[in-house]
């Protein structure tokens, strides 16, 4: 499988500030990465599909101007939560698709707390 | 959306017993995957089963898929306390690389 890392693993920020979360594919060149959000004791909700070299595809109900995604290289995708509010506090997880096999491997997640 | 539903939502068993979790989904799929998540952690990929497969094994795990019923099950045999976690199924959306997750089953194995 693929090894995926995320940074930071947790972050606390003040309301109104922006936070950038990095997702790295350490041993696999990923043309496609995914960003999920998970609230406590709930399932994962797909936010967007990140495509290397092109614009991300957002799921219905996810504000693209609030959750900026950049996939500038085959090993790095970033999610920036802009003007964060307490309701954005959540566990954000990225994943890498292995393409033909359709298997997805997940990063360890980033816990965001907005105060 | 094509979110799967899992049952039971929570399951508590004694160490050594078998645990069975079920997942139902709504539309046709190409693949279904099972994941484990320990509290506050990322997801660990367990098994991928394709729509033309009926059963797969990996160690103490057995996954079945019934496309006619749009359901899958995950069986963990001889459970251990370390199996305590949440288990999710995920189904692909219309043959894309996108996966939609089920509601999850919280498994607790008592030592």
mmCIF file with all atom_site columns, C-alpha atoms in Angstrom:
data_model
loop_
_atom_site.group_PDB
_atom_site.id
_atom_site.type_symbol
_atom_site.label_atom_id
_atom_site.label_alt_id
_atom_site.label_comp_id
_atom_site.label_asym_id
_atom_site.label_entity_id
_atom_site.label_seq_id
_atom_site.pdbx_PDB_ins_code
_atom_site.Cartn_x
_atom_site.Cartn_y
_atom_site.Cartn_z
_atom_site.occupancy
_atom_site.B_iso_or_equiv
_atom_site.pdbx_formal_charge
_atom_site.auth_seq_id
_atom_site.auth_comp_id
_atom_site.auth_asym_id
_atom_site.auth_atom_id
_atom_site.pdbx_PDB_model_num
ATOM 1   C CA . UNK A 1 1   ? 0.000   0.000   0.000   1.00 0.00 ? 1   UNK A CA 1
ATOM 2   C CA . UNK A 1 2   ? 0.857   3.655   -0.011  1.00 0.00 ? 2   UNK A CA 1
ATOM 3   C CA . UNK A 1 3   ? 2.278   5.586   2.909   1.00 0.00 ? 3   UNK A CA 1
ATOM 4   C CA . UNK A 1 4   ? 0.511   8.873   3.480   1.00 0.00 ? 4   UNK A CA 1
ATOM 5   C CA . UNK A 1 5   ? 1.457   11.545  5.972   1.00 0.00 ? 5   UNK A CA 1
ATOM 6   C CA . UNK A 1 6   ? -0.343  14.654  7.155   1.00 0.00 ? 6   UNK A CA 1
ATOM 7   C CA . UNK A 1 7   ? 0.960   17.756  8.821   1.00 0.00 ? 7   UNK A CA 1
ATOM 8   C CA . UNK A 1 8   ? 0.185   19.017  11.336  1.00 0.00 ? 8   UNK A CA 1
ATOM 9   C CA . UNK A 1 9   ? -1.398  16.195  13.297  1.00 0.00 ? 9   UNK A CA 1
ATOM 10  C CA . UNK A 1 10  ? -3.322  18.704  15.349  1.00 0.00 ? 10  UNK A CA 1
ATOM 11  C CA . UNK A 1 11  ? -3.775  22.461  15.301  1.00 0.00 ? 11  UNK A CA 1
ATOM 12  C CA . UNK A 1 12  ? -5.593  25.014  17.382  1.00 0.00 ? 12  UNK A CA 1
ATOM 13  C CA . UNK A 1 13  ? -6.353  28.367  15.822  1.00 0.00 ? 13  UNK A CA 1
ATOM 14  C CA . UNK A 1 14  ? -8.392  31.441  16.558  1.00 0.00 ? 14  UNK A CA 1
ATOM 15  C CA . UNK A 1 15  ? -11.612 32.199  14.789  1.00 0.00 ? 15  UNK A CA 1
ATOM 16  C CA . UNK A 1 16  ? -11.041 34.179  11.604  1.00 0.00 ? 16  UNK A CA 1
ATOM 17  C CA . UNK A 1 17  ? -7.576  32.844  10.862  1.00 0.00 ? 17  UNK A CA 1
ATOM 18  C CA . UNK A 1 18  ? -6.607  30.433  8.085   1.00 0.00 ? 18  UNK A CA 1
ATOM 19  C CA . UNK A 1 19  ? -5.034  27.035  8.542   1.00 0.00 ? 19  UNK A CA 1
ATOM 20  C CA . UNK A 1 20  ? -3.134  24.964  6.004   1.00 0.00 ? 20  UNK A CA 1
ATOM 21  C CA . UNK A 1 21  ? -3.036  21.178  6.216   1.00 0.00 ? 21  UNK A CA 1
ATOM 22  C CA . UNK A 1 22  ? -0.563  19.186  4.137   1.00 0.00 ? 22  UNK A CA 1
ATOM 23  C CA . UNK A 1 23  ? -1.048  15.695  2.775   1.00 0.00 ? 23  UNK A CA 1
ATOM 24  C CA . UNK A 1 24  ? 1.970   13.878  1.392   1.00 0.00 ? 24  UNK A CA 1
ATOM 25  C CA . UNK A 1 25  ? 2.191   10.613  -0.473  1.00 0.00 ? 25  UNK A CA 1
ATOM 26  C CA . UNK A 1 26  ? 5.587   9.324   0.599   1.00 0.00 ? 26  UNK A CA 1
ATOM 27  C CA . UNK A 1 27  ? 6.084   6.377   -1.698  1.00 0.00 ? 27  UNK A CA 1
ATOM 28  C CA . UNK A 1 28  ? 3.611   6.780   -4.480  1.00 0.00 ? 28  UNK A CA 1
ATOM 29  C CA . UNK A 1 29  ? 3.003   9.412   -7.113  1.00 0.00 ? 29  UNK A CA 1
ATOM 30  C CA . UNK A 1 30  ? -0.612  10.305  -6.651  1.00 0.00 ? 30  UNK A CA 1
ATOM 31  C CA . UNK A 1 31  ? -2.466  12.063  -9.419  1.00 0.00 ? 31  UNK A CA 1
ATOM 32  C CA . UNK A 1 32  ? -5.585  11.905  -7.286  1.00 0.00 ? 32  UNK A CA 1
ATOM 33  C CA . UNK A 1 33  ? -6.003  12.602  -3.601  1.00 0.00 ? 33  UNK A CA 1
ATOM 34  C CA . UNK A 1 34  ? -9.137  13.010  -1.550  1.00 0.00 ? 34  UNK A CA 1
ATOM 35  C CA . UNK A 1 35  ? -10.032 15.156  1.423   1.00 0.00 ? 35  UNK A CA 1
ATOM 36  C CA . UNK A 1 36  ? -12.515 14.012  4.030   1.00 0.00 ? 36  UNK A CA 1
ATOM 37  C CA . UNK A 1 37  ? -13.943 15.556  7.166   1.00 0.00 ? 37  UNK A CA 1
ATOM 38  C CA . UNK A 1 38  ? -15.091 13.606  10.173  1.00 0.00 ? 38  UNK A CA 1
ATOM 39  C CA . UNK A 1 39  ? -17.053 14.974  13.112  1.00 0.00 ? 39  UNK A CA 1
ATOM 40  C CA . UNK A 1 40  ? -16.894 13.171  16.464  1.00 0.00 ? 40  UNK A CA 1
ATOM 41  C CA . UNK A 1 41  ? -18.497 9.734   16.424  1.00 0.00 ? 41  UNK A CA 1
ATOM 42  C CA . UNK A 1 42  ? -19.595 10.192  12.837  1.00 0.00 ? 42  UNK A CA 1
ATOM 43  C CA . UNK A 1 43  ? -18.538 8.761   9.520   1.00 0.00 ? 43  UNK A CA 1
ATOM 44  C CA . UNK A 1 44  ? -16.201 10.329  7.001   1.00 0.00 ? 44  UNK A CA 1
ATOM 45  C CA . UNK A 1 45  ? -17.686 12.818  4.604   1.00 0.00 ? 45  UNK A CA 1
ATOM 46  C CA . UNK A 1 46  ? -15.957 13.353  1.289   1.00 0.00 ? 46  UNK A CA 1
ATOM 47  C CA . UNK A 1 47  ? -15.193 17.037  0.778   1.00 0.00 ? 47  UNK A CA 1
ATOM 48  C CA . UNK A 1 48  ? -13.312 17.140  -2.493  1.00 0.00 ? 48  UNK A CA 1
ATOM 49  C CA . UNK A 1 49  ? -11.213 15.319  -5.017  1.00 0.00 ? 49  UNK A CA 1
ATOM 50  C CA . UNK A 1 50  ? -7.786  16.824  -5.528  1.00 0.00 ? 50  UNK A CA 1
ATOM 51  C CA . UNK A 1 51  ? -6.290  16.421  -8.984  1.00 0.00 ? 51  UNK A CA 1
ATOM 52  C CA . UNK A 1 52  ? -2.638  17.108  -9.659  1.00 0.00 ? 52  UNK A CA 1
ATOM 53  C CA . UNK A 1 53  ? -2.197  20.107  -11.881 1.00 0.00 ? 53  UNK A CA 1
ATOM 54  C CA . UNK A 1 54  ? -5.861  20.999  -12.111 1.00 0.00 ? 54  UNK A CA 1
ATOM 55  C CA . UNK A 1 55  ? -8.692  22.376  -10.026 1.00 0.00 ? 55  UNK A CA 1
ATOM 56  C CA . UNK A 1 56  ? -10.184 20.313  -7.273  1.00 0.00 ? 56  UNK A CA 1
ATOM 57  C CA . UNK A 1 57  ? -13.668 18.882  -7.594  1.00 0.00 ? 57  UNK A CA 1
ATOM 58  C CA . UNK A 1 58  ? -15.846 19.713  -4.608  1.00 0.00 ? 58  UNK A CA 1
ATOM 59  C CA . UNK A 1 59  ? -18.763 17.717  -3.273  1.00 0.00 ? 59  UNK A CA 1
ATOM 60  C CA . UNK A 1 60  ? -22.147 19.311  -3.029  1.00 0.00 ? 60  UNK A CA 1
ATOM 61  C CA . UNK A 1 61  ? -22.422 21.626  -0.070  1.00 0.00 ? 61  UNK A CA 1
ATOM 62  C CA . UNK A 1 62  ? -18.690 22.166  0.356   1.00 0.00 ? 62  UNK A CA 1
ATOM 63  C CA . UNK A 1 63  ? -17.626 25.770  -0.164  1.00 0.00 ? 63  UNK A CA 1
ATOM 64  C CA . UNK A 1 64  ? -14.652 25.865  -2.495  1.00 0.00 ? 64  UNK A CA 1
ATOM 65  C CA . UNK A 1 65  ? -13.702 29.389  -1.431  1.00 0.00 ? 65  UNK A CA 1
ATOM 66  C CA . UNK A 1 66  ? -13.588 28.319  2.178   1.00 0.00 ? 66  UNK A CA 1
ATOM 67  C CA . UNK A 1 67  ? -11.706 25.085  1.682   1.00 0.00 ? 67  UNK A CA 1
ATOM 68  C CA . UNK A 1 68  ? -8.919  25.818  -0.767  1.00 0.00 ? 68  UNK A CA 1
ATOM 69  C CA . UNK A 1 69  ? -7.198  22.814  -2.234  1.00 0.00 ? 69  UNK A CA 1
ATOM 70  C CA . UNK A 1 70  ? -3.905  22.869  -4.075  1.00 0.00 ? 70  UNK A CA 1
ATOM 71  C CA . UNK A 1 71  ? -2.358  19.762  -5.619  1.00 0.00 ? 71  UNK A CA 1
ATOM 72  C CA . UNK A 1 72  ? 0.794   21.203  -7.085  1.00 0.00 ? 72  UNK A CA 1
ATOM 73  C CA . UNK A 1 73  ? 2.836   18.006  -7.266  1.00 0.00 ? 73  UNK A CA 1
ATOM 74  C CA . UNK A 1 74  ? 2.328   14.279  -7.430  1.00 0.00 ? 74  UNK A CA 1
ATOM 75  C CA . UNK A 1 75  ? 3.228   13.909  -3.778  1.00 0.00 ? 75  UNK A CA 1
ATOM 76  C CA . UNK A 1 76  ? 1.622   16.898  -2.098  1.00 0.00 ? 76  UNK A CA 1
ATOM 77  C CA . UNK A 1 77  ? -1.887  18.230  -1.711  1.00 0.00 ? 77  UNK A CA 1
ATOM 78  C CA . UNK A 1 78  ? -2.802  21.022  0.669   1.00 0.00 ? 78  UNK A CA 1
ATOM 79  C CA . UNK A 1 79  ? -6.122  21.985  2.212   1.00 0.00 ? 79  UNK A CA 1
ATOM 80  C CA . UNK A 1 80  ? -6.452  25.522  3.527   1.00 0.00 ? 80  UNK A CA 1
ATOM 81  C CA . UNK A 1 81  ? -9.374  26.307  5.771   1.00 0.00 ? 81  UNK A CA 1
ATOM 82  C CA . UNK A 1 82  ? -9.890  30.032  5.301   1.00 0.00 ? 82  UNK A CA 1
ATOM 83  C CA . UNK A 1 83  ? -11.436 32.321  7.905   1.00 0.00 ? 83  UNK A CA 1
ATOM 84  C CA . UNK A 1 84  ? -11.971 29.385  10.194  1.00 0.00 ? 84  UNK A CA 1
ATOM 85  C CA . UNK A 1 85  ? -14.915 29.303  12.572  1.00 0.00 ? 85  UNK A CA 1
ATOM 86  C CA . UNK A 1 86  ? -15.633 27.010  15.526  1.00 0.00 ? 86  UNK A CA 1
ATOM 87  C CA . UNK A 1 87  ? -17.996 24.932  13.382  1.00 0.00 ? 87  UNK A CA 1
ATOM 88  C CA . UNK A 1 88  ? -15.013 24.063  11.171  1.00 0.00 ? 88  UNK A CA 1
ATOM 89  C CA . UNK A 1 89  ? -13.480 22.193  14.089  1.00 0.00 ? 89  UNK A CA 1
ATOM 90  C CA . UNK A 1 90  ? -13.183 18.641  12.888  1.00 0.00 ? 90  UNK A CA 1
ATOM 91  C CA . UNK A 1 91  ? -10.884 15.782  11.974  1.00 0.00 ? 91  UNK A CA 1
ATOM 92  C CA . UNK A 1 92  ? -9.582  16.231  8.422   1.00 0.00 ? 92  UNK A CA 1
ATOM 93  C CA . UNK A 1 93  ? -8.226  13.174  6.638   1.00 0.00 ? 93  UNK A CA 1
ATOM 94  C CA . UNK A 1 94  ? -6.684  12.835  3.203   1.00 0.00 ? 94  UNK A CA 1
ATOM 95  C CA . UNK A 1 95  ? -6.312  9.736   1.111   1.00 0.00 ? 95  UNK A CA 1
ATOM 96  C CA . UNK A 1 96  ? -4.401  8.611   -1.931  1.00 0.00 ? 96  UNK A CA 1
ATOM 97  C CA . UNK A 1 97  ? -5.919  6.561   -4.699  1.00 0.00 ? 97  UNK A CA 1
ATOM 98  C CA . UNK A 1 98  ? -3.808  3.801   -6.161  1.00 0.00 ? 98  UNK A CA 1
ATOM 99  C CA . UNK A 1 99  ? -5.513  4.255   -9.461  1.00 0.00 ? 99  UNK A CA 1
ATOM 100 C CA . UNK A 1 100 ? -6.165  1.039   -11.268 1.00 0.00 ? 100 UNK A CA 1
ATOM 101 C CA . UNK A 1 101 ? -6.663  -1.028  -8.156  1.00 0.00 ? 101 UNK A CA 1
ATOM 102 C CA . UNK A 1 102 ? -9.006  1.604   -6.708  1.00 0.00 ? 102 UNK A CA 1
ATOM 103 C CA . UNK A 1 103 ? -7.591  1.044   -3.266  1.00 0.00 ? 103 UNK A CA 1
ATOM 104 C CA . UNK A 1 104 ? -7.356  4.129   -1.095  1.00 0.00 ? 104 UNK A CA 1
ATOM 105 C CA . UNK A 1 105 ? -4.839  4.669   1.647   1.00 0.00 ? 105 UNK A CA 1
ATOM 106 C CA . UNK A 1 106 ? -5.384  7.248   4.308   1.00 0.00 ? 106 UNK A CA 1
ATOM 107 C CA . UNK A 1 107 ? -3.244  9.679   6.187   1.00 0.00 ? 107 UNK A CA 1
ATOM 108 C CA . UNK A 1 108 ? -3.311  9.790   9.995   1.00 0.00 ? 108 UNK A CA 1
ATOM 109 C CA . UNK A 1 109 ? -5.569  12.823  10.015  1.00 0.00 ? 109 UNK A CA 1
ATOM 110 C CA . UNK A 1 110 ? -5.362  16.370  11.332  1.00 0.00 ? 110 UNK A CA 1
ATOM 111 C CA . UNK A 1 111 ? -7.476  17.503  14.239  1.00 0.00 ? 111 UNK A CA 1
ATOM 112 C CA . UNK A 1 112 ? -8.468  21.137  13.875  1.00 0.00 ? 112 UNK A CA 1
ATOM 113 C CA . UNK A 1 113 ? -9.873  23.073  16.794  1.00 0.00 ? 113 UNK A CA 1
ATOM 114 C CA . UNK A 1 114 ? -11.054 26.610  16.188  1.00 0.00 ? 114 UNK A CA 1
ATOM 115 C CA . UNK A 1 115 ? -11.524 28.715  19.316  1.00 0.00 ? 115 UNK A CA 1
ATOM 116 C CA . UNK B 2 1   ? -25.795 10.063  -1.801  1.00 0.00 ? 1   UNK B CA 1
ATOM 117 C CA . UNK B 2 2   ? -24.665 6.471   -1.927  1.00 0.00 ? 2   UNK B CA 1
ATOM 118 C CA . UNK B 2 3   ? -23.731 6.258   1.722   1.00 0.00 ? 3   UNK B CA 1
ATOM 119 C CA . UNK B 2 4   ? -23.741 2.745   3.067   1.00 0.00 ? 4   UNK B CA 1
ATOM 120 C CA . UNK B 2 5   ? -25.486 1.904   6.257   1.00 0.00 ? 5   UNK B CA 1
ATOM 121 C CA . UNK B 2 6   ? -23.891 -0.417  8.706   1.00 0.00 ? 6   UNK B CA 1
ATOM 122 C CA . UNK B 2 7   ? -25.354 -2.460  11.410  1.00 0.00 ? 7   UNK B CA 1
ATOM 123 C CA . UNK B 2 8   ? -25.077 -2.850  14.191  1.00 0.00 ? 8   UNK B CA 1
ATOM 124 C CA . UNK B 2 9   ? -24.025 0.671   15.107  1.00 0.00 ? 9   UNK B CA 1
ATOM 125 C CA . UNK B 2 10  ? -22.270 -0.711  18.147  1.00 0.00 ? 10  UNK B CA 1
ATOM 126 C CA . UNK B 2 11  ? -21.189 -4.204  19.102  1.00 0.00 ? 11  UNK B CA 1
ATOM 127 C CA . UNK B 2 12  ? -19.688 -5.468  22.332  1.00 0.00 ? 12  UNK B CA 1
ATOM 128 C CA . UNK B 2 13  ? -18.288 -8.998  22.548  1.00 0.00 ? 13  UNK B CA 1
ATOM 129 C CA . UNK B 2 14  ? -15.936 -11.078 24.641  1.00 0.00 ? 14  UNK B CA 1
ATOM 130 C CA . UNK B 2 15  ? -12.404 -11.805 23.523  1.00 0.00 ? 15  UNK B CA 1
ATOM 131 C CA . UNK B 2 16  ? -12.302 -14.987 21.461  1.00 0.00 ? 16  UNK B CA 1
ATOM 132 C CA . UNK B 2 17  ? -15.786 -14.551 20.042  1.00 0.00 ? 17  UNK B CA 1
ATOM 133 C CA . UNK B 2 18  ? -16.508 -13.739 16.420  1.00 0.00 ? 18  UNK B CA 1
ATOM 134 C CA . UNK B 2 19  ? -17.743 -10.306 15.369  1.00 0.00 ? 19  UNK B CA 1
ATOM 135 C CA . UNK B 2 20  ? -19.936 -9.749  12.340  1.00 0.00 ? 20  UNK B CA 1
ATOM 136 C CA . UNK B 2 21  ? -20.693 -6.365  10.853  1.00 0.00 ? 21  UNK B CA 1
ATOM 137 C CA . UNK B 2 22  ? -22.982 -5.701  7.932   1.00 0.00 ? 22  UNK B CA 1
ATOM 138 C CA . UNK B 2 23  ? -23.014 -2.978  5.320   1.00 0.00 ? 23  UNK B CA 1
ATOM 139 C CA . UNK B 2 24  ? -25.791 -2.139  2.899   1.00 0.00 ? 24  UNK B CA 1
ATOM 140 C CA . UNK B 2 25  ? -25.545 0.296   0.027   1.00 0.00 ? 25  UNK B CA 1
ATOM 141 C CA . UNK B 2 26  ? -27.924 1.826   -2.450  1.00 0.00 ? 26  UNK B CA 1
ATOM 142 C CA . UNK B 2 27  ? -26.630 1.678   -6.002  1.00 0.00 ? 27  UNK B CA 1
ATOM 143 C CA . UNK B 2 28  ? -24.454 -0.576  -8.128  1.00 0.00 ? 28  UNK B CA 1
ATOM 144 C CA . UNK B 2 29  ? -20.772 -0.558  -7.333  1.00 0.00 ? 29  UNK B CA 1
ATOM 145 C CA . UNK B 2 30  ? -17.469 -1.684  -8.763  1.00 0.00 ? 30  UNK B CA 1
ATOM 146 C CA . UNK B 2 31  ? -15.658 -2.103  -5.472  1.00 0.00 ? 31  UNK B CA 1
ATOM 147 C CA . UNK B 2 32  ? -16.301 -2.133  -1.750  1.00 0.00 ? 32  UNK B CA 1
ATOM 148 C CA . UNK B 2 33  ? -13.653 -1.585  0.870   1.00 0.00 ? 33  UNK B CA 1
ATOM 149 C CA . UNK B 2 34  ? -13.530 -2.138  4.617   1.00 0.00 ? 34  UNK B CA 1
ATOM 150 C CA . UNK B 2 35  ? -11.514 0.068   6.936   1.00 0.00 ? 35  UNK B CA 1
ATOM 151 C CA . UNK B 2 36  ? -10.697 0.153   10.619  1.00 0.00 ? 36  UNK B CA 1
ATOM 152 C CA . UNK B 2 37  ? -10.293 3.327   12.634  1.00 0.00 ? 37  UNK B CA 1
ATOM 153 C CA . UNK B 2 38  ? -8.951  3.464   16.131  1.00 0.00 ? 38  UNK B CA 1
ATOM 154 C CA . UNK B 2 39  ? -10.254 6.330   18.213  1.00 0.00 ? 39  UNK B CA 1
ATOM 155 C CA . UNK B 2 40  ? -8.975  9.660   16.931  1.00 0.00 ? 40  UNK B CA 1
ATOM 156 C CA . UNK B 2 41  ? -6.697  8.073   14.381  1.00 0.00 ? 41  UNK B CA 1
ATOM 157 C CA . UNK B 2 42  ? -6.548  7.649   10.621  1.00 0.00 ? 42  UNK B CA 1
ATOM 158 C CA . UNK B 2 43  ? -8.041  4.766   8.714   1.00 0.00 ? 43  UNK B CA 1
ATOM 159 C CA . UNK B 2 44  ? -6.404  1.417   8.099   1.00 0.00 ? 44  UNK B CA 1
ATOM 160 C CA . UNK B 2 45  ? -7.302  -0.377  4.895   1.00 0.00 ? 45  UNK B CA 1
ATOM 161 C CA . UNK B 2 46  ? -8.471  -3.934  5.564   1.00 0.00 ? 46  UNK B CA 1
ATOM 162 C CA . UNK B 2 47  ? -9.873  -5.495  2.419   1.00 0.00 ? 47  UNK B CA 1
ATOM 163 C CA . UNK B 2 48  ? -11.068 -4.467  -1.031  1.00 0.00 ? 48  UNK B CA 1
ATOM 164 C CA . UNK B 2 49  ? -13.622 -6.725  -2.678  1.00 0.00 ? 49  UNK B CA 1
ATOM 165 C CA . UNK B 2 50  ? -14.671 -6.269  -6.283  1.00 0.00 ? 50  UNK B CA 1
ATOM 166 C CA . UNK B 2 51  ? -18.211 -6.585  -7.570  1.00 0.00 ? 51  UNK B CA 1
ATOM 167 C CA . UNK B 2 52  ? -17.416 -9.863  -9.319  1.00 0.00 ? 52  UNK B CA 1
ATOM 168 C CA . UNK B 2 53  ? -16.090 -11.414 -6.115  1.00 0.00 ? 53  UNK B CA 1
ATOM 169 C CA . UNK B 2 54  ? -18.219 -13.045 -3.461  1.00 0.00 ? 54  UNK B CA 1
ATOM 170 C CA . UNK B 2 55  ? -15.777 -13.640 -0.646  1.00 0.00 ? 55  UNK B CA 1
ATOM 171 C CA . UNK B 2 56  ? -12.279 -12.662 0.408   1.00 0.00 ? 56  UNK B CA 1
ATOM 172 C CA . UNK B 2 57  ? -10.115 -13.609 3.321   1.00 0.00 ? 57  UNK B CA 1
ATOM 173 C CA . UNK B 2 58  ? -7.237  -11.906 5.051   1.00 0.00 ? 58  UNK B CA 1
ATOM 174 C CA . UNK B 2 59  ? -5.955  -13.482 8.211   1.00 0.00 ? 59  UNK B CA 1
ATOM 175 C CA . UNK B 2 60  ? -8.812  -13.467 10.723  1.00 0.00 ? 60  UNK B CA 1
ATOM 176 C CA . UNK B 2 61  ? -10.957 -11.339 8.433   1.00 0.00 ? 61  UNK B CA 1
ATOM 177 C CA . UNK B 2 62  ? -13.565 -12.638 6.046   1.00 0.00 ? 62  UNK B CA 1
ATOM 178 C CA . UNK B 2 63  ? -15.546 -10.340 3.785   1.00 0.00 ? 63  UNK B CA 1
ATOM 179 C CA . UNK B 2 64  ? -18.549 -11.355 1.736   1.00 0.00 ? 64  UNK B CA 1
ATOM 180 C CA . UNK B 2 65  ? -20.352 -9.418  -0.941  1.00 0.00 ? 65  UNK B CA 1
ATOM 181 C CA . UNK B 2 66  ? -23.866 -9.993  -2.235  1.00 0.00 ? 66  UNK B CA 1
ATOM 182 C CA . UNK B 2 67  ? -24.488 -7.607  -5.094  1.00 0.00 ? 67  UNK B CA 1
ATOM 183 C CA . UNK B 2 68  ? -28.055 -8.816  -5.558  1.00 0.00 ? 68  UNK B CA 1
ATOM 184 C CA . UNK B 2 69  ? -28.850 -7.669  -2.028  1.00 0.00 ? 69  UNK B CA 1
ATOM 185 C CA . UNK B 2 70  ? -26.440 -4.745  -2.179  1.00 0.00 ? 70  UNK B CA 1
ATOM 186 C CA . UNK B 2 71  ? -24.826 -5.833  1.044   1.00 0.00 ? 71  UNK B CA 1
ATOM 187 C CA . UNK B 2 72  ? -21.506 -6.894  2.463   1.00 0.00 ? 72  UNK B CA 1
ATOM 188 C CA . UNK B 2 73  ? -20.384 -8.381  5.727   1.00 0.00 ? 73  UNK B CA 1
ATOM 189 C CA . UNK B 2 74  ? -17.137 -8.320  7.646   1.00 0.00 ? 74  UNK B CA 1
ATOM 190 C CA . UNK B 2 75  ? -16.411 -11.208 9.975   1.00 0.00 ? 75  UNK B CA 1
ATOM 191 C CA . UNK B 2 76  ? -13.604 -11.019 12.498  1.00 0.00 ? 76  UNK B CA 1
ATOM 192 C CA . UNK B 2 77  ? -12.881 -14.416 13.972  1.00 0.00 ? 77  UNK B CA 1
ATOM 193 C CA . UNK B 2 78  ? -11.340 -15.090 17.375  1.00 0.00 ? 78  UNK B CA 1
ATOM 194 C CA . UNK B 2 79  ? -11.511 -11.421 18.271  1.00 0.00 ? 79  UNK B CA 1
ATOM 195 C CA . UNK B 2 80  ? -8.889  -9.741  20.434  1.00 0.00 ? 80  UNK B CA 1
ATOM 196 C CA . UNK B 2 81  ? -9.009  -6.681  22.620  1.00 0.00 ? 81  UNK B CA 1
ATOM 197 C CA . UNK B 2 82  ? -6.815  -4.953  20.023  1.00 0.00 ? 82  UNK B CA 1
ATOM 198 C CA . UNK B 2 83  ? -9.640  -5.305  17.486  1.00 0.00 ? 83  UNK B CA 1
ATOM 199 C CA . UNK B 2 84  ? -11.570 -2.674  19.428  1.00 0.00 ? 84  UNK B CA 1
ATOM 200 C CA . UNK B 2 85  ? -12.167 0.098   16.885  1.00 0.00 ? 85  UNK B CA 1
ATOM 201 C CA . UNK B 2 86  ? -14.720 1.527   14.493  1.00 0.00 ? 86  UNK B CA 1
ATOM 202 C CA . UNK B 2 87  ? -15.181 -0.318  11.227  1.00 0.00 ? 87  UNK B CA 1
ATOM 203 C CA . UNK B 2 88  ? -16.389 1.359   8.055   1.00 0.00 ? 88  UNK B CA 1
ATOM 204 C CA . UNK B 2 89  ? -17.391 0.125   4.660   1.00 0.00 ? 89  UNK B CA 1
ATOM 205 C CA . UNK B 2 90  ? -16.865 2.349   1.657   1.00 0.00 ? 90  UNK B CA 1
ATOM 206 C CA . UNK B 2 91  ? -18.353 1.991   -1.810  1.00 0.00 ? 91  UNK B CA 1
ATOM 207 C CA . UNK B 2 92  ? -17.179 3.598   -4.997  1.00 0.00 ? 92  UNK B CA 1
ATOM 208 C CA . UNK B 2 93  ? -19.383 6.029   -6.824  1.00 0.00 ? 93  UNK B CA 1
ATOM 209 C CA . UNK B 2 94  ? -20.217 5.047   -10.390 1.00 0.00 ? 94  UNK B CA 1
ATOM 210 C CA . UNK B 2 95  ? -16.853 3.546   -11.175 1.00 0.00 ? 95  UNK B CA 1
ATOM 211 C CA . UNK B 2 96  ? -14.860 6.575   -10.175 1.00 0.00 ? 96  UNK B CA 1
ATOM 212 C CA . UNK B 2 97  ? -12.073 6.669   -7.663  1.00 0.00 ? 97  UNK B CA 1
ATOM 213 C CA . UNK B 2 98  ? -14.423 8.337   -5.155  1.00 0.00 ? 98  UNK B CA 1
ATOM 214 C CA . UNK B 2 99  ? -15.550 6.329   -2.192  1.00 0.00 ? 99  UNK B CA 1
ATOM 215 C CA . UNK B 2 100 ? -18.499 7.082   0.032   1.00 0.00 ? 100 UNK B CA 1
ATOM 216 C CA . UNK B 2 101 ? -18.368 5.824   3.586   1.00 0.00 ? 101 UNK B CA 1
ATOM 217 C CA . UNK B 2 102 ? -20.954 4.007   5.601   1.00 0.00 ? 102 UNK B CA 1
ATOM 218 C CA . UNK B 2 103 ? -22.080 5.006   9.041   1.00 0.00 ? 103 UNK B CA 1
ATOM 219 C CA . UNK B 2 104 ? -19.674 2.639   10.788  1.00 0.00 ? 104 UNK B CA 1
ATOM 220 C CA . UNK B 2 105 ? -19.841 0.006   13.504  1.00 0.00 ? 105 UNK B CA 1
ATOM 221 C CA . UNK B 2 106 ? -18.138 0.613   16.850  1.00 0.00 ? 106 UNK B CA 1
ATOM 222 C CA . UNK B 2 107 ? -16.737 -2.682  18.025  1.00 0.00 ? 107 UNK B CA 1
ATOM 223 C CA . UNK B 2 108 ? -15.628 -3.225  21.591  1.00 0.00 ? 108 UNK B CA 1
ATOM 224 C CA . UNK B 2 109 ? -13.863 -6.453  22.492  1.00 0.00 ? 109 UNK B CA 1
ATOM 225 C CA . UNK B 2 110 ? -13.754 -7.137  26.197  1.00 0.00 ? 110 UNK B CA 1
ATOM 226 C CA . UNK B 2 111 ? -10.732 -8.907  27.618  1.00 0.00 ? 111 UNK B CA 1
#
